[in-house]
Short mmCIF file of C-alpha atoms in Angstrom, two decimals:
data_model
loop_
_atom_site.label_atom_id
_atom_site.label_comp_id
_atom_site.label_asym_id
_atom_site.label_seq_id
_atom_site.Cartn_x
_atom_site.Cartn_y
_atom_site.Cartn_z
CA UNK A 22 -10.88 5.86 52.88
CA UNK A 23 -13.74 7.33 50.86
CA UNK A 24 -13.81 7.75 47.09
CA UNK A 25 -15.88 10.30 45.16
CA UNK A 26 -16.94 8.89 41.84
CA UNK A 27 -16.62 11.56 39.14
CA UNK A 28 -16.86 11.74 35.36
CA UNK A 29 -13.08 11.87 34.86
CA UNK A 30 -12.62 8.74 36.95
CA UNK A 31 -15.29 6.93 34.94
CA UNK A 32 -13.57 7.89 31.66
CA UNK A 33 -10.25 6.70 33.06
CA UNK A 34 -11.80 3.38 34.15
CA UNK A 35 -13.30 2.86 30.69
CA UNK A 36 -9.90 3.59 29.12
CA UNK A 37 -8.29 1.04 31.48
CA UNK A 38 -10.91 -1.57 30.60
CA UNK A 39 -10.48 -0.94 26.86
CA UNK A 40 -6.69 -1.14 27.18
CA UNK A 41 -6.75 -4.42 29.12
CA UNK A 42 -9.29 -6.18 26.87
CA UNK A 43 -7.65 -5.33 23.56
CA UNK A 44 -3.99 -5.51 24.63
CA UNK A 45 -4.08 -8.91 26.34
CA UNK A 46 -4.16 -10.95 23.07
CA UNK A 47 -0.92 -9.20 22.06
CA UNK A 48 0.83 -9.45 25.44
CA UNK A 49 -0.22 -13.09 25.99
CA UNK A 50 0.05 -14.07 22.28
CA UNK A 51 -3.47 -15.51 22.32
CA UNK A 52 -4.93 -17.14 19.21
CA UNK A 53 -8.19 -15.24 19.56
CA UNK A 54 -8.54 -11.49 19.45
CA UNK A 55 -6.89 -8.74 17.44
CA UNK A 56 -3.11 -8.53 17.80
CA UNK A 57 -0.45 -6.11 16.65
CA UNK A 58 1.22 -7.09 13.39
CA UNK A 59 5.00 -7.16 13.61
CA UNK A 60 6.96 -5.34 10.93
CA UNK A 61 9.75 -6.65 8.74
CA UNK A 62 12.46 -5.77 11.25
CA UNK A 63 10.73 -7.62 14.10
CA UNK A 64 9.50 -10.85 12.49
CA UNK A 65 11.83 -11.15 9.49
CA UNK A 66 10.91 -11.12 5.81
CA UNK A 67 11.95 -9.76 2.46
CA UNK A 68 13.15 -6.27 1.47
CA UNK A 69 13.27 -5.37 -2.20
CA UNK A 70 14.08 -2.26 -4.21
CA UNK A 71 12.61 -2.43 -7.72
CA UNK A 72 13.43 -0.32 -10.75
CA UNK A 73 10.66 0.62 -13.22
CA UNK A 74 11.49 0.68 -16.94
CA UNK A 75 9.53 3.81 -17.78
CA UNK A 76 10.63 3.73 -21.46
CA UNK A 77 8.37 0.71 -21.89
CA UNK A 78 5.43 2.74 -20.62
CA UNK A 79 6.08 5.28 -23.39
CA UNK A 80 6.22 2.49 -25.98
CA UNK A 81 2.98 0.97 -24.67
CA UNK A 82 1.24 4.35 -24.82
CA UNK A 83 2.33 4.75 -28.45
CA UNK A 84 1.10 1.23 -29.21
CA UNK A 85 -2.31 2.01 -27.66
CA UNK A 86 -2.58 5.11 -29.88
CA UNK A 87 -1.87 2.95 -32.95
CA UNK A 88 -4.44 0.40 -31.81
CA UNK A 89 -7.01 3.18 -31.35
CA UNK A 90 -6.36 4.54 -34.87
CA UNK A 91 -6.77 1.05 -36.33
CA UNK A 92 -10.04 0.43 -34.45
CA UNK A 93 -11.45 3.85 -35.40
CA UNK A 94 -10.66 3.33 -39.07
CA UNK A 95 -12.22 -0.15 -38.97
CA UNK A 96 -15.41 1.08 -37.31
CA UNK A 97 -15.87 4.01 -39.71
CA UNK A 98 -14.77 2.21 -42.89
CA UNK A 99 -11.90 4.67 -43.40
CA UNK A 100 -9.16 3.44 -45.70
CA UNK A 101 -5.66 3.80 -44.24
CA UNK A 102 -2.41 2.13 -45.21
CA UNK A 103 0.98 1.48 -43.69
CA UNK A 104 -0.14 1.80 -40.08
CA UNK A 105 2.94 1.16 -37.98
CA UNK A 106 4.66 2.38 -34.86
CA UNK A 107 8.04 2.44 -33.20
CA UNK A 108 9.14 3.35 -29.65
CA UNK A 109 8.00 6.97 -29.91
CA UNK A 110 5.77 7.54 -32.97
CA UNK A 111 2.83 6.26 -35.01
CA UNK A 112 2.78 6.44 -38.82
CA UNK A 113 0.02 5.87 -41.34
CA UNK A 114 -1.27 7.09 -44.71
CA UNK A 115 -4.87 8.16 -45.28
CA UNK A 116 -6.14 6.76 -48.60
CA UNK A 117 -9.59 8.32 -48.48
CA UNK A 118 -9.32 12.12 -48.64
CA UNK A 119 -13.04 12.49 -47.92
CA UNK A 120 -12.45 11.02 -44.45
CA UNK A 121 -9.77 13.58 -43.55
CA UNK A 122 -12.17 15.56 -41.36
CA UNK A 123 -13.17 12.47 -39.38
CA UNK A 124 -9.62 11.29 -38.77
CA UNK A 125 -8.46 14.81 -37.84
CA UNK A 126 -11.31 15.17 -35.32
CA UNK A 127 -10.40 11.82 -33.76
CA UNK A 128 -6.72 12.77 -33.44
CA UNK A 129 -7.62 16.11 -31.82
CA UNK A 130 -9.47 14.24 -29.08
CA UNK A 131 -6.36 12.23 -28.18
CA UNK A 132 -4.81 13.80 -25.09
CA UNK A 133 -1.13 14.69 -25.23
CA UNK A 134 -0.65 13.76 -28.90
CA UNK A 135 1.22 16.00 -31.33
CA UNK A 136 0.35 15.30 -34.98
CA UNK A 137 1.76 16.43 -38.31
CA UNK A 138 0.43 15.65 -41.80
CA UNK A 139 1.95 15.96 -45.24
CA UNK A 140 0.39 14.61 -48.44
CA UNK A 141 -2.05 12.49 -46.36
CA UNK A 142 0.85 10.90 -44.46
CA UNK A 143 0.42 11.25 -40.69
CA UNK A 144 3.01 11.27 -37.92
CA UNK A 145 1.79 11.14 -34.29
CA UNK A 146 4.09 11.58 -31.27
CA UNK A 147 3.65 12.17 -27.54
CA UNK A 148 4.10 15.74 -26.31
CA UNK A 149 6.87 16.34 -23.74
CA UNK A 150 4.28 16.92 -21.01
CA UNK A 151 2.45 13.73 -21.92
CA UNK A 152 5.70 11.72 -21.95
CA UNK A 153 6.58 13.05 -18.49
CA UNK A 154 3.09 12.23 -17.23
CA UNK A 155 3.21 8.71 -18.67
CA UNK A 156 6.57 8.03 -16.98
CA UNK A 157 5.33 9.28 -13.61
CA UNK A 158 2.01 7.48 -13.93
CA UNK A 159 3.72 4.20 -14.82
CA UNK A 160 5.56 4.21 -11.46
CA UNK A 161 2.42 5.16 -9.50
CA UNK A 162 0.39 2.54 -11.37
CA UNK A 163 3.06 -0.08 -10.66
CA UNK A 164 2.90 0.77 -6.92
CA UNK A 165 -0.87 0.32 -6.85
CA UNK A 166 -0.77 -2.84 -8.97
CA UNK A 167 1.91 -4.52 -6.86
CA UNK A 168 0.10 -3.50 -3.65
CA UNK A 169 -3.19 -5.00 -4.94
CA UNK A 170 -1.46 -8.22 -5.92
CA UNK A 171 0.20 -8.62 -2.53
CA UNK A 172 -3.05 -7.86 -0.70
CA UNK A 173 -4.84 -10.57 -2.67
CA UNK A 174 -1.87 -12.90 -2.16
CA UNK A 175 -2.69 -12.82 1.56
CA UNK A 176 0.40 -11.13 2.97
CA UNK A 177 -0.29 -9.05 6.06
CA UNK A 178 0.80 -5.40 6.06
CA UNK A 179 3.12 -5.35 3.03
CA UNK A 180 4.84 -2.04 2.43
CA UNK A 181 4.87 -0.80 -1.17
CA UNK A 182 5.97 2.79 -1.74
CA UNK A 183 7.46 4.94 -4.48
CA UNK A 184 11.14 5.65 -3.90
CA UNK A 185 12.75 8.51 -5.77
CA UNK A 186 11.79 8.99 -9.43
CA UNK A 187 11.55 5.47 -10.85
CA UNK A 188 12.05 3.04 -7.97
CA UNK A 189 9.66 1.13 -5.72
CA UNK A 190 10.35 -0.06 -2.18
CA UNK A 191 8.69 -3.36 -1.22
CA UNK A 192 8.82 -4.89 2.28
CA UNK A 193 7.16 -8.24 2.91
CA UNK A 194 7.05 -9.24 6.61
CA UNK A 195 6.49 -12.93 7.30
CA UNK A 196 8.21 -14.33 4.18
CA UNK A 197 10.28 -17.12 5.74
CA UNK A 198 10.75 -19.88 3.14
CA UNK A 199 12.50 -19.82 -0.20
CA UNK A 200 9.30 -21.06 -1.89
CA UNK A 201 7.21 -18.21 -0.49
CA UNK A 202 9.90 -15.73 -1.50
CA UNK A 203 9.99 -17.03 -5.08
CA UNK A 204 6.17 -16.94 -5.39
CA UNK A 205 6.10 -13.37 -4.09
CA UNK A 206 8.87 -12.30 -6.48
CA UNK A 207 7.14 -13.92 -9.46
CA UNK A 208 3.84 -12.28 -8.54
CA UNK A 209 5.45 -8.85 -8.24
CA UNK A 210 7.59 -9.01 -11.34
CA UNK A 211 5.06 -10.55 -13.73
CA UNK A 212 3.90 -7.94 -16.21
CA UNK A 213 0.57 -9.80 -16.74
CA UNK A 214 0.14 -8.02 -20.09
CA UNK A 215 -2.77 -9.79 -21.77
CA UNK A 216 -3.36 -9.21 -25.49
CA UNK A 217 -5.65 -10.68 -28.10
CA UNK A 218 -3.88 -10.58 -31.45
CA UNK A 219 -4.94 -11.59 -34.93
CA UNK A 220 -2.87 -14.27 -36.68
CA UNK A 221 -1.33 -13.06 -39.96
CA UNK A 222 -2.95 -15.81 -42.03
CA UNK A 223 -1.52 -14.57 -45.35
CA UNK A 224 2.12 -14.89 -44.34
CA UNK A 225 2.23 -17.37 -41.45
CA UNK A 226 3.24 -20.23 -43.73
CA UNK A 227 6.65 -18.56 -44.11
CA UNK A 228 7.14 -17.79 -40.42
CA UNK A 229 9.69 -20.54 -39.77
CA UNK A 230 12.15 -18.88 -42.16
CA UNK A 231 11.16 -15.28 -41.48
CA UNK A 232 13.26 -12.76 -39.56
CA UNK A 233 11.85 -10.22 -37.12
CA UNK A 234 12.76 -7.41 -39.54
CA UNK A 235 10.75 -9.07 -42.31
CA UNK A 236 7.82 -9.51 -39.95
CA UNK A 237 7.98 -5.82 -38.99
CA UNK A 238 7.93 -4.84 -42.64
CA UNK A 239 4.65 -6.77 -42.95
CA UNK A 240 3.20 -5.00 -39.90
CA UNK A 241 3.45 -8.21 -37.88
CA UNK A 242 5.56 -9.70 -35.09
CA UNK A 243 6.85 -13.17 -34.30
CA UNK A 244 5.98 -14.71 -30.92
CA UNK A 245 6.61 -18.23 -29.65
CA UNK A 246 4.40 -20.76 -27.91
CA UNK A 247 4.63 -20.64 -24.13
CA UNK A 248 5.32 -24.38 -23.79
CA UNK A 249 6.96 -25.19 -27.13
CA UNK A 250 9.53 -22.47 -27.93
CA UNK A 251 10.14 -23.97 -31.38
CA UNK A 252 6.54 -23.22 -32.42
CA UNK A 253 6.40 -19.69 -33.86
CA UNK A 254 3.37 -17.56 -34.59
CA UNK A 255 3.18 -14.58 -36.96
CA UNK A 256 0.76 -12.11 -35.40
CA UNK A 257 -0.47 -8.64 -36.37
CA UNK A 258 1.58 -6.15 -34.35
CA UNK A 259 -1.40 -4.04 -33.39
CA UNK A 260 -3.49 -6.03 -30.90
CA UNK A 261 -7.25 -6.32 -31.11
CA UNK A 262 -7.60 -5.89 -27.34
CA UNK A 263 -5.35 -5.73 -24.33
CA UNK A 264 -5.68 -6.26 -20.57
CA UNK A 265 -7.05 -2.76 -19.99
CA UNK A 266 -10.44 -4.10 -21.08
CA UNK A 267 -10.32 -6.98 -18.60
CA UNK A 268 -12.93 -6.73 -15.85
CA UNK A 269 -12.43 -10.06 -14.06
CA UNK A 270 -10.28 -13.21 -14.02
CA UNK A 271 -11.04 -16.37 -12.04
CA UNK A 272 -9.55 -19.83 -11.71
CA UNK A 273 -11.67 -22.66 -13.08
CA UNK A 274 -11.24 -26.19 -14.40
CA UNK A 275 -11.49 -27.48 -17.94
CA UNK A 276 -14.47 -29.84 -18.17
CA UNK A 277 -12.64 -32.28 -20.47
CA UNK A 278 -9.11 -32.34 -19.04
CA UNK A 279 -9.94 -31.20 -15.49
CA UNK A 280 -6.86 -28.97 -15.64
CA UNK A 281 -6.78 -25.54 -14.02
CA UNK A 282 -7.66 -22.73 -16.44
CA UNK A 283 -8.35 -19.02 -16.11
CA UNK A 284 -11.73 -17.64 -17.11
CA UNK A 285 -11.65 -13.93 -17.98
CA UNK A 286 -14.38 -11.39 -18.65
CA UNK A 287 -14.10 -8.18 -20.69
CA UNK A 288 -15.82 -4.89 -19.95
CA UNK A 289 -18.58 -3.50 -22.18
CA UNK A 290 -16.31 -1.81 -24.70
CA UNK A 291 -13.98 -4.80 -24.80
CA UNK A 292 -16.90 -7.19 -25.34
CA UNK A 293 -18.17 -5.06 -28.22
CA UNK A 294 -14.76 -4.93 -29.96
CA UNK A 295 -14.22 -8.65 -29.33
CA UNK A 296 -17.65 -9.50 -30.73
CA UNK A 297 -17.21 -7.31 -33.83
CA UNK A 298 -13.77 -8.75 -34.61
CA UNK A 299 -14.84 -12.36 -34.15
CA UNK A 300 -17.93 -11.77 -36.30
CA UNK A 301 -15.86 -10.40 -39.21
CA UNK A 302 -13.10 -13.02 -38.96
CA UNK A 303 -14.91 -16.37 -38.76
CA UNK A 304 -12.57 -19.15 -39.88
CA UNK A 305 -9.43 -17.23 -38.91
CA UNK A 306 -7.36 -17.58 -35.77
CA UNK A 307 -7.14 -15.32 -32.73
CA UNK A 308 -4.12 -15.65 -30.44
CA UNK A 309 -4.35 -15.15 -26.69
CA UNK A 310 -0.99 -13.68 -25.68
CA UNK A 311 0.27 -13.16 -22.16
CA UNK A 312 3.57 -11.37 -21.59
CA UNK A 313 4.57 -11.91 -25.25
CA UNK A 314 3.98 -15.65 -25.11
CA UNK A 315 1.19 -17.33 -27.07
CA UNK A 316 -1.00 -19.48 -24.82
CA UNK A 317 -3.47 -20.52 -27.51
CA UNK A 318 -4.51 -19.57 -31.04
CA UNK A 319 -7.94 -21.11 -31.64
CA UNK A 320 -9.92 -20.83 -34.89
CA UNK A 321 -12.96 -18.56 -34.63
CA UNK A 322 -15.99 -20.74 -35.45
CA UNK A 323 -18.64 -18.07 -34.98
CA UNK A 324 -19.20 -14.61 -33.57
CA UNK A 325 -18.25 -14.64 -29.88
CA UNK A 326 -20.54 -12.45 -27.80
CA UNK A 327 -20.61 -11.91 -24.06
CA UNK A 328 -16.99 -10.78 -23.79
CA UNK A 329 -15.61 -13.81 -21.99
CA UNK A 330 -12.83 -16.26 -22.76
CA UNK A 331 -10.44 -18.78 -21.31
CA UNK A 332 -6.68 -19.09 -20.93
CA UNK A 333 -5.60 -22.71 -20.84
CA UNK A 334 -2.18 -24.23 -20.33
CA UNK A 335 -0.26 -26.54 -18.05
CA UNK A 336 -1.25 -24.61 -14.96
CA UNK A 337 -1.25 -25.93 -11.43
CA UNK A 338 -4.00 -24.59 -9.21
CA UNK A 339 -1.39 -22.46 -7.43
CA UNK A 340 0.12 -20.91 -10.59
CA UNK A 341 -3.34 -20.34 -12.08
CA UNK A 342 -4.42 -18.58 -8.88
CA UNK A 343 -1.35 -16.34 -8.92
CA UNK A 344 -1.89 -15.50 -12.60
CA UNK A 345 -5.57 -14.69 -11.99
CA UNK A 346 -4.51 -12.36 -9.16
CA UNK A 347 -2.02 -10.63 -11.48
CA UNK A 348 -4.65 -10.23 -14.23
CA UNK A 349 -7.31 -8.89 -11.86
CA UNK A 350 -4.83 -6.42 -10.38
CA UNK A 351 -4.04 -5.07 -13.83
CA UNK A 352 -0.95 -5.33 -15.94
CA UNK A 353 2.21 -3.38 -15.32
CA UNK A 354 2.50 -0.69 -17.99
CA UNK A 355 6.27 -0.95 -17.56
CA UNK A 356 8.28 -3.95 -16.40
CA UNK A 357 10.23 -3.89 -13.16
CA UNK A 358 13.57 -5.40 -12.22
CA UNK A 359 15.21 -6.23 -8.94
CA UNK A 360 17.89 -3.69 -8.00
CA UNK A 361 18.41 -4.67 -4.37
CA UNK A 362 17.19 -7.54 -2.20
CA UNK A 363 17.74 -8.34 1.47
CA UNK A 364 16.29 -11.11 3.58
CA UNK A 365 15.83 -10.38 7.29
CA UNK A 366 15.92 -13.57 9.35
CA UNK A 367 13.37 -14.13 12.14
CA UNK A 368 16.18 -14.61 14.69
CA UNK A 369 17.36 -11.03 14.10
CA UNK A 370 13.79 -9.87 14.70
CA UNK A 371 13.59 -11.86 17.95
CA UNK A 372 16.81 -10.25 19.15
CA UNK A 373 15.40 -6.81 18.31
CA UNK A 374 12.19 -7.55 20.23
CA UNK A 375 14.15 -8.85 23.22
CA UNK A 376 16.50 -5.86 23.33
CA UNK A 377 13.64 -3.39 22.91
CA UNK A 378 11.55 -5.10 25.59
CA UNK A 379 14.47 -4.97 28.03
CA UNK A 380 14.95 -1.26 27.31
CA UNK A 381 11.23 -0.54 27.68
CA UNK A 382 10.72 -2.54 30.89
CA UNK A 383 13.91 -1.43 32.63
CA UNK A 384 13.33 2.21 31.70
CA UNK A 385 9.72 2.01 32.87
CA UNK A 386 10.69 0.44 36.23
CA UNK A 387 13.39 3.01 36.91
CA UNK A 388 11.04 5.88 36.11
CA UNK A 389 8.24 4.32 38.20
CA UNK A 390 10.49 3.86 41.25
CA UNK A 391 11.76 7.44 40.96
CA UNK A 392 8.23 8.88 40.63
CA UNK A 393 6.99 6.98 43.70
CA UNK A 394 10.08 7.86 45.73
CA UNK A 395 10.01 11.54 44.77
CA UNK A 396 6.27 12.29 44.64
CA UNK A 397 4.87 9.60 47.02
CA UNK A 398 1.16 8.93 46.34
CA UNK A 399 1.08 11.47 43.51
CA UNK A 400 3.97 9.53 41.93
CA UNK A 401 2.08 6.24 42.36
CA UNK A 402 -0.95 7.77 40.61
CA UNK A 403 1.34 8.87 37.77
CA UNK A 404 2.69 5.33 37.45
CA UNK A 405 -0.86 3.96 37.25
CA UNK A 406 -1.57 6.47 34.47
CA UNK A 407 1.61 5.36 32.63
CA UNK A 408 0.49 1.71 32.82
CA UNK A 409 -2.94 2.57 31.41
CA UNK A 410 -1.20 4.65 28.75
CA UNK A 411 0.90 1.66 27.67
CA UNK A 412 -2.12 -0.68 27.62
CA UNK A 413 -4.07 1.80 25.51
CA UNK A 414 -1.28 2.25 22.93
CA UNK A 415 -1.03 -1.50 22.40
CA UNK A 416 -4.84 -1.91 22.41
CA UNK A 417 -5.47 0.81 19.83
CA UNK A 418 -2.75 -0.49 17.51
CA UNK A 419 -4.11 -4.03 17.80
CA UNK A 420 -7.71 -2.84 17.34
CA UNK A 421 -6.86 -1.13 14.05
CA UNK A 422 -4.45 -3.84 12.88
CA UNK A 423 -1.44 -1.51 12.89
CA UNK A 424 2.08 -2.79 12.33
CA UNK A 425 4.72 -2.46 15.03
CA UNK A 426 8.25 -1.89 13.78
CA UNK A 427 11.50 -1.37 15.65
CA UNK A 428 11.25 2.44 15.23
CA UNK A 429 7.65 2.05 16.42
CA UNK A 430 8.91 0.55 19.68
CA UNK A 431 11.21 3.54 19.98
CA UNK A 432 8.12 5.71 19.53
CA UNK A 433 6.44 3.93 22.47
CA UNK A 434 9.46 4.50 24.69
CA UNK A 435 9.54 8.17 23.66
CA UNK A 436 5.82 8.47 24.38
CA UNK A 437 6.26 7.04 27.86
CA UNK A 438 8.93 9.65 28.47
CA UNK A 439 6.57 12.43 27.32
CA UNK A 440 3.81 11.06 29.56
CA UNK A 441 6.20 11.14 32.53
CA UNK A 442 7.08 14.71 31.65
CA UNK A 443 3.38 15.69 31.68
CA UNK A 444 2.91 14.13 35.12
CA UNK A 445 6.02 15.85 36.45
CA UNK A 446 4.72 19.24 35.26
CA UNK A 447 1.34 18.65 36.94
CA UNK A 448 2.85 17.42 40.21
CA UNK A 449 5.30 20.32 40.37
CA UNK A 450 2.52 22.87 39.77
CA UNK A 451 0.41 21.34 42.54
CA UNK A 452 3.39 21.25 44.90
CA UNK A 453 4.18 24.91 44.23
CA UNK A 454 0.64 25.93 45.13
CA UNK A 455 0.62 23.78 48.26
CA UNK A 456 3.97 25.28 49.23
CA UNK A 457 2.39 28.72 48.92
CA UNK A 458 -0.30 27.69 51.40
CA UNK A 459 -3.20 27.02 49.00
CA UNK A 460 -5.81 24.52 50.04
CA UNK A 461 -5.45 21.02 48.64
CA UNK A 462 -8.55 21.29 46.44
CA UNK A 463 -7.50 24.72 45.20
CA UNK A 464 -3.93 23.55 44.57
CA UNK A 465 -5.15 20.56 42.51
CA UNK A 466 -7.55 22.69 40.48
CA UNK A 467 -5.08 25.49 39.76
CA UNK A 468 -2.16 23.10 39.35
CA UNK A 469 -3.86 21.23 36.53
CA UNK A 470 -5.01 24.53 34.97
CA UNK A 471 -1.48 25.96 35.05
CA UNK A 472 0.09 22.77 33.67
CA UNK A 473 -2.47 22.28 30.90
CA UNK A 474 -1.16 24.90 28.46
CA UNK A 475 2.46 23.68 28.71
CA UNK A 476 1.43 20.05 28.22
CA UNK A 477 -0.89 20.90 25.36
CA UNK A 478 1.73 22.98 23.53
CA UNK A 479 4.37 20.25 23.79
CA UNK A 480 2.01 17.49 22.66
CA UNK A 481 0.47 19.45 19.79
CA UNK A 482 3.87 20.37 18.31
CA UNK A 483 5.05 16.76 18.62
CA UNK A 484 1.79 15.54 17.07
CA UNK A 485 2.27 17.87 14.09
CA UNK A 486 5.78 16.47 13.61
CA UNK A 487 4.41 12.91 13.81
CA UNK A 488 1.71 13.65 11.21
CA UNK A 489 4.35 15.12 8.88
CA UNK A 490 6.52 12.03 9.30
CA UNK A 491 3.58 9.81 8.46
CA UNK A 492 2.65 11.89 5.41
CA UNK A 493 6.11 12.03 3.89
CA UNK A 494 7.88 9.04 5.45
CA UNK A 495 7.91 5.41 4.31
CA UNK A 496 8.01 2.03 6.02
CA UNK A 497 9.55 2.18 9.51
CA UNK A 498 9.24 5.97 9.63
CA UNK A 499 5.47 5.64 9.27
CA UNK A 500 5.50 3.03 12.06
CA UNK A 501 7.35 5.44 14.33
CA UNK A 502 4.88 8.22 13.47
CA UNK A 503 1.86 5.98 14.19
CA UNK A 504 3.01 4.83 17.62
CA UNK A 505 4.11 8.35 18.55
CA UNK A 506 0.75 9.85 17.52
CA UNK A 507 -1.29 7.22 19.35
CA UNK A 508 0.95 7.55 22.39
CA UNK A 509 0.57 11.34 22.52
CA UNK A 510 -3.22 11.17 22.44
CA UNK A 511 -3.28 8.44 25.10
CA UNK A 512 -0.86 10.30 27.37
CA UNK A 513 -3.02 13.45 27.25
CA UNK A 514 -6.04 11.38 28.25
CA UNK A 515 -4.33 9.54 31.09
CA UNK A 516 -2.19 12.41 32.41
CA UNK A 517 -4.76 15.22 32.25
CA UNK A 518 -8.08 13.43 32.64
CA UNK A 519 -7.10 10.17 34.38
CA UNK A 520 -4.87 11.44 37.20
CA UNK A 521 -7.20 14.39 37.82
CA UNK A 522 -10.08 11.94 38.20
CA UNK A 523 -8.12 9.94 40.79
CA UNK A 524 -7.19 13.10 42.75
CA UNK A 525 -10.81 14.27 42.69
CA UNK A 526 -11.88 10.86 43.96
CA UNK A 527 -9.33 11.00 46.80
CA UNK A 528 -9.83 14.66 47.66
CA UNK A 529 -12.03 13.84 50.65
CA UNK A 530 -9.16 11.97 52.27
CA UNK A 531 -6.46 14.62 51.84
CA UNK A 532 -5.97 17.12 54.66
CA UNK A 533 -3.27 19.32 56.13
CA UNK A 534 -1.79 16.43 58.11
CA UNK A 535 -1.29 14.01 55.23
CA UNK A 536 -0.76 16.44 52.31
CA UNK A 537 2.98 15.82 52.55
CA UNK A 538 2.42 12.08 52.20
CA UNK A 539 0.30 12.62 49.11
CA UNK A 540 2.40 15.29 47.40
CA UNK A 541 5.82 15.19 49.09
CA UNK A 542 5.92 18.92 49.92
CA UNK A 543 9.52 19.96 50.58
CA UNK A 544 10.61 21.08 54.03
CA UNK A 545 10.08 24.77 54.67
CA UNK A 546 6.75 24.88 52.85
CA UNK A 547 3.76 26.35 54.57
CA UNK A 548 1.24 23.89 55.92
CA UNK A 549 -1.48 23.30 53.46
CA UNK A 550 -5.04 24.25 54.21
CA UNK A 551 -7.94 21.97 53.43
#
């Protein structure tokens, strides 16, 4: 038997080599080499549906507007009085009429703010469009923040996606112990809202007997110590800085106590504000507040430049690391709560893998036996192409670190079926031409040409559907779309290029006497010419 080496055969051989090299670590579960990540439904893990409190995002936006007004007035020596805010509005009185132009220009530059003024008393509220945007942005920001935290936490292939209007879907494959689950839940749910707030030195002596309403009337708020709930602090309601000005947070160790601490760094604007405030308030206290708990309230001894600070407390290295991750990832502009939680055990995943593998292998064997029985050598070549197709799907998914889910395995089975369909179309076209008395070479050439358009149309339409599923689907749907897309591209390569390369290589051995053995021409057909 002679073989004619051709370009299609070389491409097919390279595809086979690629498929074998990169799929073996997955099939043999080797420690070395890239392997496919298994999804939540195949290896077990945690499923959560979170609700976002978007009203808090509105309140935080209003608070930031109040903070901006306070900072602008401070920087420009503008006298204002009664600066306060509630859930939806900011109020203040301008005492210096000569500064009206400056304050009006500043307010005009605030996006989405509606202002009204009467007798130098200002009322600022969010416009309806701005409120809608803030609500939507708070959910999108929460998705990105939670995803960043989980990536830095070291979880492989977590799924975090917006669900509906104000919900977030989180899937964490590989969470198997109660401790890991609790750490992941704490990391996700922590608001990580860092604030630097001035202590109300004039009134703090009365804080033990003061109510929250009295504190509000003074423009202050009462917060407790993180470790000693009985210790109360009276702090100015409008913060000096918040976590938006944080550029970095790292775990370190206190040189005196050797306890884990968190070193943070502010951005340029934050460093400037921090430096100005500390310079003007030497001898007073500045509280470092995280999620409405006071971690420390040191006395300012001198102007603090450089924009860096430290959060100390009874941290373990693990809790400090998690908190640093949360701070680096940004705070949640609105808190989230757990609305639904399900744990998927690893045994259920093993059963799914076993059942899917049985379906895939048994279906593949039945199809392979039928193809060989019905199409003889042409059927055997199709089976070889199917094997290469399967190796390539697994290799490409492992190479790019894709996640295989249960719907993804369904996608592989569906792809194998489509690849069989492509080979059937090609073989039938070739058989028809041989039956009409065409030469073997002519029948192969025209058979592939006639089958190409039908195969291309079917695969392109399916590929468009897969891309749409990936674009608009979530979780397992995306997994199905990925495996289906990869499978379609591989099947076109193996069915159109690969099998044609093998036929071209064998063409010198096919003649009128053995054409039936190669293509299983039905009885009654005219003898093929060579």
